[in-house]
Coordinates of C-alpha atoms and ligand atoms in Angstrom, one line a residue:
X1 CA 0.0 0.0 0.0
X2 CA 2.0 2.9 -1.1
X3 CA 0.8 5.7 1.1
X4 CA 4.1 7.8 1.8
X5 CA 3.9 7.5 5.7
X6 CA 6.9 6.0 7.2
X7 CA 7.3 2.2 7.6
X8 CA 7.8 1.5 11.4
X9 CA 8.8 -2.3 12.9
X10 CA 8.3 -3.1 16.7
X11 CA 9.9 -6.3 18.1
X12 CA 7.5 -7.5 20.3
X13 CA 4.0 -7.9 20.9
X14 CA 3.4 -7.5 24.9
X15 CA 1.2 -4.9 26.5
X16 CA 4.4 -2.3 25.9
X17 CA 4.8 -3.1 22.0
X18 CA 1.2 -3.4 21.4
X19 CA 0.8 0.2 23.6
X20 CA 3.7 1.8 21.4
X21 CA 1.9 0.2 18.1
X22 CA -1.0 1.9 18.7
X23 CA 0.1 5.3 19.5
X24 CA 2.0 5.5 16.8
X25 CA -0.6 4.3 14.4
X26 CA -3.2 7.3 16.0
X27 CA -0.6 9.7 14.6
X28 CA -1.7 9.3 11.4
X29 CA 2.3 9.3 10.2
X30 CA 3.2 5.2 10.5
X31 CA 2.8 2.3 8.4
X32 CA 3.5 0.1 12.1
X33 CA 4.3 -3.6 11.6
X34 CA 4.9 -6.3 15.0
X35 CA 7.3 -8.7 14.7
X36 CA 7.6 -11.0 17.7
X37 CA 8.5 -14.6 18.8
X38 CA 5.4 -15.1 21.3
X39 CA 1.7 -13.8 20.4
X40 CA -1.0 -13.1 23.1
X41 CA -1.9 -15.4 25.4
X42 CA 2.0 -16.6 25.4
X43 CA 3.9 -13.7 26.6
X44 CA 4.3 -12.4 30.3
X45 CA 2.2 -9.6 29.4
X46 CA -0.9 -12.5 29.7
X47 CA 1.0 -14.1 33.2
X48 CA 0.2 -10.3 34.8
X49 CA -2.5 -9.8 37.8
X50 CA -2.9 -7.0 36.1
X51 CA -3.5 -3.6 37.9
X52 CA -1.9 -0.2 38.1
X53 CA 0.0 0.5 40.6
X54 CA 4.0 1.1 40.2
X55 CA 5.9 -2.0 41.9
X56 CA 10.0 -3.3 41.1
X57 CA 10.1 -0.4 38.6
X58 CA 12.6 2.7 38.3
X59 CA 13.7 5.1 38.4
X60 CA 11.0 6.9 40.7
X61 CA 10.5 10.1 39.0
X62 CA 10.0 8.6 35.2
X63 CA 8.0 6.3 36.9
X64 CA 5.6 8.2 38.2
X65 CA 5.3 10.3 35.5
X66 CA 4.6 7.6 32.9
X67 CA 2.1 6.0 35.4
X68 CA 0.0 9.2 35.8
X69 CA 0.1 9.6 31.7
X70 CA -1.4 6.1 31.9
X71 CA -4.1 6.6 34.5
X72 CA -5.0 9.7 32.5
X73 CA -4.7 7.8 28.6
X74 CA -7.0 5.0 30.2
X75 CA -9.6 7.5 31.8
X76 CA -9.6 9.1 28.2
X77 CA -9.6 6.1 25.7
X78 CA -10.0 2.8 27.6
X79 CA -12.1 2.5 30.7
X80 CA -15.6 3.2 29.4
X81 CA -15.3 0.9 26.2
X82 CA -16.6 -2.5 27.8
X83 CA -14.7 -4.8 25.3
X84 CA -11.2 -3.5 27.3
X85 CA -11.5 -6.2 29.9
X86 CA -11.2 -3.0 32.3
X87 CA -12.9 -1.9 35.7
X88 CA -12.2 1.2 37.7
X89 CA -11.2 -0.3 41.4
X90 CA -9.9 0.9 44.4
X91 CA -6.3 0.3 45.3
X92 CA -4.8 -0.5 48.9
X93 CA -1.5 -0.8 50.1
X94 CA -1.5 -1.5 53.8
X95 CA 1.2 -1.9 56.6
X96 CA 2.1 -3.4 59.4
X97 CA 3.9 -0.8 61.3
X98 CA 3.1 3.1 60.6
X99 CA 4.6 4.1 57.3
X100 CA 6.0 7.6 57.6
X101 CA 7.5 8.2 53.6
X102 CA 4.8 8.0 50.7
X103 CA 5.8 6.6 47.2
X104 CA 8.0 8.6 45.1
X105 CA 5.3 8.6 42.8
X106 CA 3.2 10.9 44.9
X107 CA 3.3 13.6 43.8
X108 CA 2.4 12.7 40.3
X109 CA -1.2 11.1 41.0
X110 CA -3.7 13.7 42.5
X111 CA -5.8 11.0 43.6
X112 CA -3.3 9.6 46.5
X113 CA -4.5 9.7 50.5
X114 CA -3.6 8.2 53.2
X115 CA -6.0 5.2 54.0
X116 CA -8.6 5.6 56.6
X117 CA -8.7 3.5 59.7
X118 CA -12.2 1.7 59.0
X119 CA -10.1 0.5 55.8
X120 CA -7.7 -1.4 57.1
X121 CA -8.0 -5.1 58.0
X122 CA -7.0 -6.2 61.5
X123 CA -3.1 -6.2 62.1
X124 CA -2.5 -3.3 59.8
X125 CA -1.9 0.1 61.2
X126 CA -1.1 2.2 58.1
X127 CA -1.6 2.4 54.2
X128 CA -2.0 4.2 51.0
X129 CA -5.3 4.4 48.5
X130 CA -6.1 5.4 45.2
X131 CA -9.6 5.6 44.6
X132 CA -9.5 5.7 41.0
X133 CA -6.9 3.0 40.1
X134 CA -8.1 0.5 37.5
X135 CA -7.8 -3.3 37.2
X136 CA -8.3 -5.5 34.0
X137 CA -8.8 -9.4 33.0
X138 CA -5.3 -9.2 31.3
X139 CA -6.1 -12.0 28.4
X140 CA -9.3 -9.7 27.7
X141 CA -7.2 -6.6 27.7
X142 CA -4.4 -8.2 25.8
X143 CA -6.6 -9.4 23.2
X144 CA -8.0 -5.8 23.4
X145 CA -4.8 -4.4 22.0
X146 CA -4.1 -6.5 19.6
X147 CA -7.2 -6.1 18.2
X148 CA -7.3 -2.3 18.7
X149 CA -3.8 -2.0 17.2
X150 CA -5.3 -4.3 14.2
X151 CA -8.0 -1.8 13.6
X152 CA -5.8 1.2 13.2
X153 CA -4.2 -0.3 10.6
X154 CA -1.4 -2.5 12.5
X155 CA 0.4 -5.7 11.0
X156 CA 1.4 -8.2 13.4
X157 CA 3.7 -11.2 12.1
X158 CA 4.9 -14.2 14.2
X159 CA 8.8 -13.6 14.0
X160 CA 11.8 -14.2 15.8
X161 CA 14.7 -12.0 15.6
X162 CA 18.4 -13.4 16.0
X163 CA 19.7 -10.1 15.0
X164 CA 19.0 -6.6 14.7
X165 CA 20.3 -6.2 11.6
X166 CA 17.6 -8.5 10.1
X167 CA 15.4 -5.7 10.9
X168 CA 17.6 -3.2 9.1
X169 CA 17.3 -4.7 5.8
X170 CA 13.7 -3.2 5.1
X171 CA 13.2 -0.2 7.9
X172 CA 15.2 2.3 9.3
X173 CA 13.0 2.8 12.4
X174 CA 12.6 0.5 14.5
X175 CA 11.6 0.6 18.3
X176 CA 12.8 -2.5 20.2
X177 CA 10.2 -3.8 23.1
X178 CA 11.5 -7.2 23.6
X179 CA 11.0 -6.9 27.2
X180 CA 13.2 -9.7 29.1
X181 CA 13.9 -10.8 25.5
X182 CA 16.4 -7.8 25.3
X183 CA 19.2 -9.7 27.8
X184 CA 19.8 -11.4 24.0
X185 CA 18.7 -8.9 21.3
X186 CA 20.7 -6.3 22.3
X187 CA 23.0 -8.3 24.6
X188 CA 22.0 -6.2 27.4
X189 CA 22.9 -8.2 30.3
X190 CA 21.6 -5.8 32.9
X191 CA 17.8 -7.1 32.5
X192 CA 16.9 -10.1 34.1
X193 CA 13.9 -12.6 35.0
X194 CA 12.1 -11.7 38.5
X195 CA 9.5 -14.6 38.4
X196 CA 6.2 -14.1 40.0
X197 CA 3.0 -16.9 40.2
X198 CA -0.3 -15.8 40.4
X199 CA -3.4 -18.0 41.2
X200 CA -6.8 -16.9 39.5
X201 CA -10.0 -18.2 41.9
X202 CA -13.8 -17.6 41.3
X203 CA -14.8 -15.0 44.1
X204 CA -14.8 -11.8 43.3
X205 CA -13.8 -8.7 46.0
X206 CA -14.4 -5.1 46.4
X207 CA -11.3 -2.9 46.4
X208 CA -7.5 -4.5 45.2
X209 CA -5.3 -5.2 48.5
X210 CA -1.7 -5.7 48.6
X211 CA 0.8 -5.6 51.3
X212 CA 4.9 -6.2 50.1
X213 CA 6.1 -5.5 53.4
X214 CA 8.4 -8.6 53.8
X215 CA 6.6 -11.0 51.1
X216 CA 4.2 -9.2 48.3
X217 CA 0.6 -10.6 48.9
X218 CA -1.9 -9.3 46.7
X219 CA -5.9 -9.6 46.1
X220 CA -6.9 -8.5 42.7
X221 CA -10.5 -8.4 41.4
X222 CA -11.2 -8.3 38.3
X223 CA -14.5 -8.4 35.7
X224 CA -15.0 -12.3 35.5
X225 CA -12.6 -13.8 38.5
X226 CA -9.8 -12.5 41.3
X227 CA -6.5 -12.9 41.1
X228 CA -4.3 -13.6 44.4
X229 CA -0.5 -13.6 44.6
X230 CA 2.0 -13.4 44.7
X231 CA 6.0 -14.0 44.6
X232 CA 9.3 -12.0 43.1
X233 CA 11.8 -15.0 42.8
X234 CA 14.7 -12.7 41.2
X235 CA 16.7 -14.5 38.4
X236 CA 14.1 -17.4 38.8
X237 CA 13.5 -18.7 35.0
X238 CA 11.0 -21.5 35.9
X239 CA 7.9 -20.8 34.4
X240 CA 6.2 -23.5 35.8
X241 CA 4.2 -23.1 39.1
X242 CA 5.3 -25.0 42.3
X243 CA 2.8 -26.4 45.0
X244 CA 4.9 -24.5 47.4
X245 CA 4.4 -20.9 46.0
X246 CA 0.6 -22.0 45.7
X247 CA 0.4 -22.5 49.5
X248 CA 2.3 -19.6 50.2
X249 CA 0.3 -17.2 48.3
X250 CA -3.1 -18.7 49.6
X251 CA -1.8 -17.9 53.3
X252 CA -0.7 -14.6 52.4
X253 CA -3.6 -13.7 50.7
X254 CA -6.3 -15.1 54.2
X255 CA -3.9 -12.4 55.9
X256 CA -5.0 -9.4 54.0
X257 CA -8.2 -10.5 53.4
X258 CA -9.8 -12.2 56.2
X259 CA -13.0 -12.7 54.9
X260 CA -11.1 -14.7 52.4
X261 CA -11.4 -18.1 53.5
X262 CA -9.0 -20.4 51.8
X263 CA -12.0 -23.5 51.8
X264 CA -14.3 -20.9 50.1
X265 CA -12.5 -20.4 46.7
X266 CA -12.4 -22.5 43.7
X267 CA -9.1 -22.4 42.1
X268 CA -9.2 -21.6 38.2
X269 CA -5.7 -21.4 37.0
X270 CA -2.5 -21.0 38.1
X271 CA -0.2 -19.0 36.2
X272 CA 4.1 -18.0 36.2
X273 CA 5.8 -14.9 34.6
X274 CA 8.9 -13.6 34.2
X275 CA 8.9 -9.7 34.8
X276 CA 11.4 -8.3 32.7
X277 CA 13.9 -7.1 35.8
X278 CA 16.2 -4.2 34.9
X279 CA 17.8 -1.4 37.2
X280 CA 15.6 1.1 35.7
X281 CA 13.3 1.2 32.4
X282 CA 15.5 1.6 29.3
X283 CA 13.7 4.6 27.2
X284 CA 15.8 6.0 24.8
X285 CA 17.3 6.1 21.4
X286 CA 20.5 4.6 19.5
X287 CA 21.5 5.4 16.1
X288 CA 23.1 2.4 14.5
X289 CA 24.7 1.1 11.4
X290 CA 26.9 4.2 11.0
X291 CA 23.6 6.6 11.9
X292 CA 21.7 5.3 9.1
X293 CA 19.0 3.6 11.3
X294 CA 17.2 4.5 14.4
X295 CA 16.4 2.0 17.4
X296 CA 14.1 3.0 20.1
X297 CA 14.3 0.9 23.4
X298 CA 11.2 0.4 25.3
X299 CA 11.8 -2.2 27.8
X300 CA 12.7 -3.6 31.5
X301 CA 9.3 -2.7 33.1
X302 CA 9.8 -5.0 36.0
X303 CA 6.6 -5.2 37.7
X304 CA 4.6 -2.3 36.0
X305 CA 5.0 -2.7 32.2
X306 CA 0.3 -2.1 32.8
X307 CA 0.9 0.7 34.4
X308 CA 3.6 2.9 32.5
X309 CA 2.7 1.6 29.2
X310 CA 0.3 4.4 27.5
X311 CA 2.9 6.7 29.2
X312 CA 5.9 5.0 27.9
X313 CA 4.5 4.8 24.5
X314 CA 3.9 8.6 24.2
X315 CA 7.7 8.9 24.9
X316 CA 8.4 6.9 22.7
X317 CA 6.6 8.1 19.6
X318 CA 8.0 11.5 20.8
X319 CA 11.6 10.2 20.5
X320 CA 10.9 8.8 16.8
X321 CA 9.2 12.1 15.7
X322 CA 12.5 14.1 17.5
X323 CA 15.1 12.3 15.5
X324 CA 13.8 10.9 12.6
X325 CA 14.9 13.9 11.0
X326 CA 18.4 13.4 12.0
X327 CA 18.9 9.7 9.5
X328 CA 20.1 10.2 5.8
X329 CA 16.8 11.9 4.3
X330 CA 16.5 9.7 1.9
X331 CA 17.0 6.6 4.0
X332 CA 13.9 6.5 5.4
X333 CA 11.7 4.1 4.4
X334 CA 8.3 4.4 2.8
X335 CA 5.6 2.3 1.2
X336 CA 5.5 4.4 -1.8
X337 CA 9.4 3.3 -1.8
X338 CA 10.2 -0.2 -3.4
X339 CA 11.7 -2.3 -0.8
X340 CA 15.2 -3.4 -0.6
X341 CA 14.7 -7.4 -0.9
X342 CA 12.8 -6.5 -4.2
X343 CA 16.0 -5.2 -5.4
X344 CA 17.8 -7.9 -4.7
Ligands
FAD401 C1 2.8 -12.5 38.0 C2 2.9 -11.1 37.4 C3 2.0 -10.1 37.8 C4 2.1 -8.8 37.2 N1 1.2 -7.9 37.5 C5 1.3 -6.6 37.0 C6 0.3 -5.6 37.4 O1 -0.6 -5.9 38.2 N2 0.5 -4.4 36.9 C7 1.5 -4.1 36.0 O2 1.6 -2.9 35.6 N3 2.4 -5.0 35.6 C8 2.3 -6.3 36.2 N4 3.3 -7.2 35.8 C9 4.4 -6.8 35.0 C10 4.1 -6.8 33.5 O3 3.5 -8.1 33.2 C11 5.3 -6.6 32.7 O4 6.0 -5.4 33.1 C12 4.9 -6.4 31.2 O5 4.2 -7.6 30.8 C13 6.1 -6.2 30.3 O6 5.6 -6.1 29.0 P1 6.5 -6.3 27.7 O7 5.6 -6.0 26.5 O8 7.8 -5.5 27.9 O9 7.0 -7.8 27.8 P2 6.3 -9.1 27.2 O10 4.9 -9.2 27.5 O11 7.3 -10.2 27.7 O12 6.5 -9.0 25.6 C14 7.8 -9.1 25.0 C15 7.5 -9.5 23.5 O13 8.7 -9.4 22.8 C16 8.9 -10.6 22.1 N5 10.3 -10.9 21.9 C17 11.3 -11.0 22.9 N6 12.4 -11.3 22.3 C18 12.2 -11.4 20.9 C19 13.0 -11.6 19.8 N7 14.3 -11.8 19.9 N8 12.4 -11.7 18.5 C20 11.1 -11.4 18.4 N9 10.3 -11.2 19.5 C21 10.8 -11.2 20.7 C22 8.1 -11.7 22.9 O14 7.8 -12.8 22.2 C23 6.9 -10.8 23.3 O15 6.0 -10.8 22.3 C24 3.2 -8.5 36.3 C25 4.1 -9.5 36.0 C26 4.0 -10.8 36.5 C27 4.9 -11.9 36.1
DPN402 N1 2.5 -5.4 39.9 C1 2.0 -6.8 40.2 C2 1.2 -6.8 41.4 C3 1.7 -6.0 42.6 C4 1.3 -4.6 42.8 C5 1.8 -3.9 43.8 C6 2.8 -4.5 44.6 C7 3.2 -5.8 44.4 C8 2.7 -6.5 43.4 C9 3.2 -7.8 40.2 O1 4.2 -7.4 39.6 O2 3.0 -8.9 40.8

């Protein structure tokens, strides 16, 4: 289809590539193709709970930037359409023991108070709340995006990329968000797997509770089930569950939520991911083969890649419109332009 807008590839199709996809598309300026090893419902995007709230995600400031962005993009374009799989929920961390500091992502969410006493279950003293967070069935919301991005025009193709430079041979744009995939891709060794298990059970409850204190437990309700959890096993690659994390998240979860009673649930699934671990979210952009192509990395969203994506993908987009301009003008590729391969 020779329409003159640019050709853009994104390597991988997770909540962050899928987010980035579809921003890009909305611009009006980008032909936006997927290329990834794992579709929806394989990819640790699907393993998520999936709620915002920022958790094993850096650095603090970014962070909460990009997560307000998102509350405010999923306000805007998300929440009311039914078919997103989303619900508007209230969020609760609690404590043990009186919690002085808030989250260094305070000051960016207008919504954030201390929690009230009649909100706390017995044994906690002290929490945070955020009326208007929002939760989502994460296979709904996943299929969602894919087939939101679909709709705008998006081309998604089942691919694996050994090497970056397979990518070059047809675009000279491409915006890398290969999540824990990136520890090969772009040999970045600094990203690693923290594995976390969920289970998914039939009740359903009225606010989210978590408490990561000294092991994360979580209760997570969603539109057709909860989800309870959960663990952060760092450079833990099994992705199946264990009997023993099972166990350990049902106790947790009886302790934040006594009306939970472990004999009243009916287990559904069980599921393992690997969050994509890094030191802090890599967001930025490389010029490669001799400044002839442009790379944007998107990935290392640890235990938030839900809750910074919309805000993440903005950037994003942003960085590609900033330095497009600076490859060879007449490197960048088109429709209207005849492909390389054909040439070959
Ligand atoms: C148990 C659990 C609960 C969670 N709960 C939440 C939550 O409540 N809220 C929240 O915000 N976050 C949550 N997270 C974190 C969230 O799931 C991740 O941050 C997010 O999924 C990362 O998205 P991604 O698109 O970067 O990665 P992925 O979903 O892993 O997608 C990466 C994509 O890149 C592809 N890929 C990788 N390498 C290559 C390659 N070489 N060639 C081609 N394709 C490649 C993969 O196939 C895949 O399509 C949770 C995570 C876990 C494990
Ligand atoms: N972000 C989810 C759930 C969670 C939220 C807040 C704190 C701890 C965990 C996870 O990574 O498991």
């Amino acid at each position: 289809m020779s329409n003159n807008k640019i050709d853009l590839l994104i390597i991988g199709c997770g909540c962050i590539g899928l987010s980035t996809g579809i921003v890009a598309l909305k611009t009006g300026k980008y032909n936006v193709t997927i290329w990834a090893k794992d579709l929806p419902p394989n990819t640790t995007s699907n393993k998520a709970a999936a709620l915002w709230y920022p958790f094993l995600c850096n650095p603090p400031d970014k962070v909460g930037r990009w997560s307000a962005e998102t509350l405010e993009y999923f306000k805007k374009h998300i929440i009311n359409d039914p078919k997103s799989g989303t619900l508007v929920k209230k969020v609760n961390e609690i404590f043990r023991n009186p919690k002085e500091e808030e989250p260094g992502w305070r000051p960016f969410i207008s919504s954030f108070r201390r929690i009230r006493k009649d909100e706390l279950p017995e044994g906690y003293v002290d929490g945070y709340a955020v009326d208007d967070g929002f939760v989502m069935d994460t296979d709904l919301y996943m299929d969602y995006l894919v087939q939101s991005f679909r709709d705008y025009g998006g081309v998604i193709e089942q691919r694996f990329v050994a090497d970056m430079r397979e990518c070059f041979v047809n675009y000279d744009i491409v915006v890398n968000c290969s999540g824990l995939g990136s520890r090969e891709l772009v040999n970045d060794r600094t990203i690693y797997p923290c594995r976390g298990q969920i289970i998914v059970i039939n009740n359903s409850y009225e606010r989210s509770i978590i408490d990561e204190e000294d092991h994360i437990a979580y209760v997570i309700p969603r539109i057709n089930n909860t989800v309870l959890g959960g663990t952060a096993q760092e450079h833990d690659y099994n992705t199946e569950p264990t009997k023993k994390d099972t166990e350990e998240i049902l106790k947790r979860a009886a302790m934040i939520s006594p009306n939970f009673a472990k004999n009243k649930i009916e287990i559904l699934g069980v599921k393992v991911g690997l969050r994509p671990q890094r030191h802090e979210i890599r967001l930025e952009e490389e010029f490669c083969q001799g400044g002839s192509k442009l790379v944007i990395h998107n990935y290392g969203h640890g235990g938030s890649g839900f809750t910074v994506s919309w805000g993440c993908a903005e950037e994003s987009v942003k960085l590609i419109d900033q330095f497009k301009d600076k490859l060879p003008i007449n490197s960048i590729s088109r429709s209207s332009q005849s492909k390389l391969v054909s040439k070959l």
